[in-house]
Amino acid sequence: DPFRASNGSLPLVTNEIAVVPTGPGAAYGIDLSDPAARLSSPRTDIDGDVNTTFLQGTLRLAFAPNWGSDAPDCTPGTGPGATIDLVGVGPFALRLDARGTNLFFTTPNGAGGMLTNVQASFRACSGDYDPEFPIEVQVSYSTNATALFINGGLVARGSGVVAAPDAATRAAGVHFGSRPDGTGQLRGILDSVVAYNIPLNLVTNPTSMAVSLQAAPQGVQLHWQGVTNWPHRIERRESGGSTWSVIATALPPRFTDTNLVQGRTYDYRLSTGVGLPLELLTTTDPGYLLARAGIAIEPAHQPGRVLLVVDRTLTNDVAFATSVETLIRDLWSEGWTVSRFNGPRHDDVTPTNNPPLIAEVKGWITNQFAAAPESTRALLLLGHLPIPFSGMLSPDGHPYRPLPADAYYGDVDGIWTDSTNWLAAPNVAVPNLAGDGAFDQELVPPNPSGIAELEIPVGRVDLALLPAFAEATPARSELDLLNRYLAKTRQYRRAEVVLPEALVAGAFFTSNLVQEAVHPYTIALKQFAARIRTAQYGTNVPAFAAQDFLTAGTPAVWGLLGGFGNGPGGIHPNPVVNAFHGLTPRVTANLTAISNQPPVAFSLIEASFASEWNIGNHLGRGLLAAQTNGLSWSYAGAPRAHWQLQGTFLNEPLSQLWKQTFNDAWQFPFVSTTLSNSFGTQVKVFTGQRSQGAYIYLASHGDPTLRPKPLAPVHGLTSVTNQDNSLTFQWNPGVLSNSTYHVYRSTNGPGSNWTRLTGTALATNRFTDASPPAAPRTYAVRVAILQSATSGTFTNLSAATLWP
């Protein structure tokens, strides 16, 4: 019998079908062209083996239809004429619609109905295939996810299976190429039907990992949803380190770590790299998820030193000079020490003048870092300071060009070169020539020891080249905008402006739901949003609600947005995409009206030309020009960059989050966008080595010392000199009932080190310094409150109130 299996099993039904050759040698399929054709087999073979599993597995088959899809460019384009089951057990089926344009997978819903778990557009036109080279389709499924593949390519992801067919349906067997009732024939040749009991090619790495605290015994719980029940590797390091140690192998959905020390901060790394068969993955890189946690983390009384570089062409302005001095005093009030340098201004007219200016700034930074490498924690470029460029890059699919690379200033020991000639060509916007001052690198380069790291995280506040604001009513010059930025950061530091600890996120690259499911930028930004949400809310994660934070009017600490760019100064120019999502085009000029300025503090944007922040009226820099909010902006870099913002919910400053993003880049795949790169454009490369740096074009604009959870400072600070010359200070109690206080003293003026006078925090709003030094002297009082986040507990410190 031609239909007998190798173990002797026979089909249940073989009606009007024939075996036909489908390739050279002993390659055969079955022809299901007859209107009465039917083929079904028992679910359980004669030897007891189960042919089809329902809650986790894979169905893979190949077929060659004798019709074309009912699509505009297909001939004859009739489709099969009725919905067909390529393979299935009752409602559990891989199906094609009557037009032959939609492939979908259905399963029982557990209540007598049927779910469509995943679907994708399908196209089969005459000449696209023949019986010897049929179309291959595959569905991989589990209780957490499903995925469709056509000719080996992932085309759609969907929801998990919730129920299996009932006993009667299972007993009827597996049907091929027609519905269970014998209708809806394939009208073509079916070949090579294979079933597996594991979900081949499903990406088993979860998209996000949440952290919660366990009270007894005290510990940290990691939570994740695995696509399959495959074991996951858990690794840990102390934050700031580079070496990971495996601490467990665990099954989803959780793992508890009780072996930790109070006061220390830990990073956790989750991956499926535990003897994982390659066929279970669509990619072979580990796909790590990172989380940060800690219990009773000590406050950062002195977070470190800030290198402040100020545009010296602006310092003659009295108002700006005063604003800079106030900034230094504000940084000092949060414990930072400050080293200042007045640097040269970028030359926008004659670019060849800039290399020595860049070298002047970099030389000062390098010398300052060498003098105090352990304490130097942030670099703030204030004004239109020299802009380094590097590479010949196209991260957005537009002509290749060198891109701004402030990472150069933060990389103290990397080996940067300027020896490559990229000449003008049809797809080159700006050449990059050997010795022209523009560097060659796409990634932060390794140092002589083979380590690619950013020693100093860089933040830039550059509000030049914003004519939209200069031409608005009222007109706002570069100096006006800089002064306003420094004023609003002061308000934020002192909790005079408070935003909800929330995220407003949206990715808008597609015009239908099918595209939405597979678009790489959309997937990357949704995963990024999920990581922020779970870090913020823990396991109680709100559903992803796509919003454009530019127009939503929703107050939030974080905003994440992706969409088509309209040049560097706009977003959402595509009317079809806009109609599908209900979007409004936005340009920088819209931001000049206070009513149009989004109530978001820290934002990331993915759009064409967003990486070119040096161009006039750039949308990201325009956000920093807002009246009240708009404190930082970063280029998202999706889907290549992997921003690591876990520490934000333990109130770490932006500088540390940005630095971790750069220095953990080696853990993720690298996708080159360099002209004539050695890998081939857009090829994913995973090195897993610390010599792989982050993309040079990841931009961070704003004050890097800002923290997401500022506290209001004390008010009403007064002092009394006692008869014994001691000083007694008193202040109004903090607004929160659990407020405690620390007192500090300095004799060296703004920007210098503090001496803490309180060993443990004071529970009262009164303090006496028994031996005050002679003037000049400054005292500082800061609120200290133990706060909880989903990922830990930490003592938060307010900005200081200073005396005198």
XYZ file of C-alpha atoms in Angstrom, residues 209 267 290-293 502-503 527-536 557-560 602-605 632-636 641-662 664 668 699-700 706 708-709 790-791:
62
model
C 12.069 40.187 33.104
C 22.825 42.744 37.954
C 19.249 42.149 32.173
C 17.800 43.330 35.477
C 19.169 45.262 38.447
C 18.218 44.752 42.086
C 5.142 56.082 33.969
C 6.076 55.329 30.373
C 10.332 44.837 23.746
C 12.185 47.903 24.980
C 8.926 49.323 26.359
C 8.202 46.002 28.058
C 11.609 46.074 29.763
C 10.977 49.570 31.123
C 7.450 48.689 32.219
C 8.414 45.513 34.049
C 11.328 47.267 35.738
C 8.881 49.930 36.885
C 8.874 60.383 33.413
C 9.681 58.351 30.273
C 8.609 58.664 26.637
C 9.511 56.217 23.856
C 13.253 61.736 29.527
C 12.613 60.570 25.957
C 14.014 58.282 23.273
C 13.079 58.526 19.587
C 16.909 64.569 28.218
C 16.648 63.055 24.770
C 18.398 60.016 23.301
C 18.496 58.364 19.895
C 16.840 54.980 20.434
C 20.823 49.333 20.377
C 19.924 47.762 23.713
C 19.362 50.591 26.181
C 19.844 49.410 29.755
C 17.646 51.538 31.996
C 17.027 49.069 34.820
C 18.786 51.234 37.399
C 16.390 54.102 36.823
C 13.981 52.591 39.331
C 16.702 52.454 41.977
C 17.149 56.186 41.270
C 20.556 55.974 39.665
C 21.543 59.060 37.652
C 21.135 59.032 33.893
C 24.917 58.944 33.518
C 25.153 55.431 34.972
C 22.289 54.130 32.820
C 23.863 55.553 29.674
C 27.269 54.143 30.607
C 25.842 50.675 31.218
C 24.154 50.773 27.799
C 27.489 51.471 26.112
C 27.108 46.123 27.994
C 24.148 41.685 22.175
C 23.336 60.094 21.470
C 22.522 61.300 24.979
C 19.614 63.978 36.723
C 14.311 59.898 37.899
C 13.031 60.238 41.485
C 9.862 46.735 42.412
C 13.515 45.765 42.169
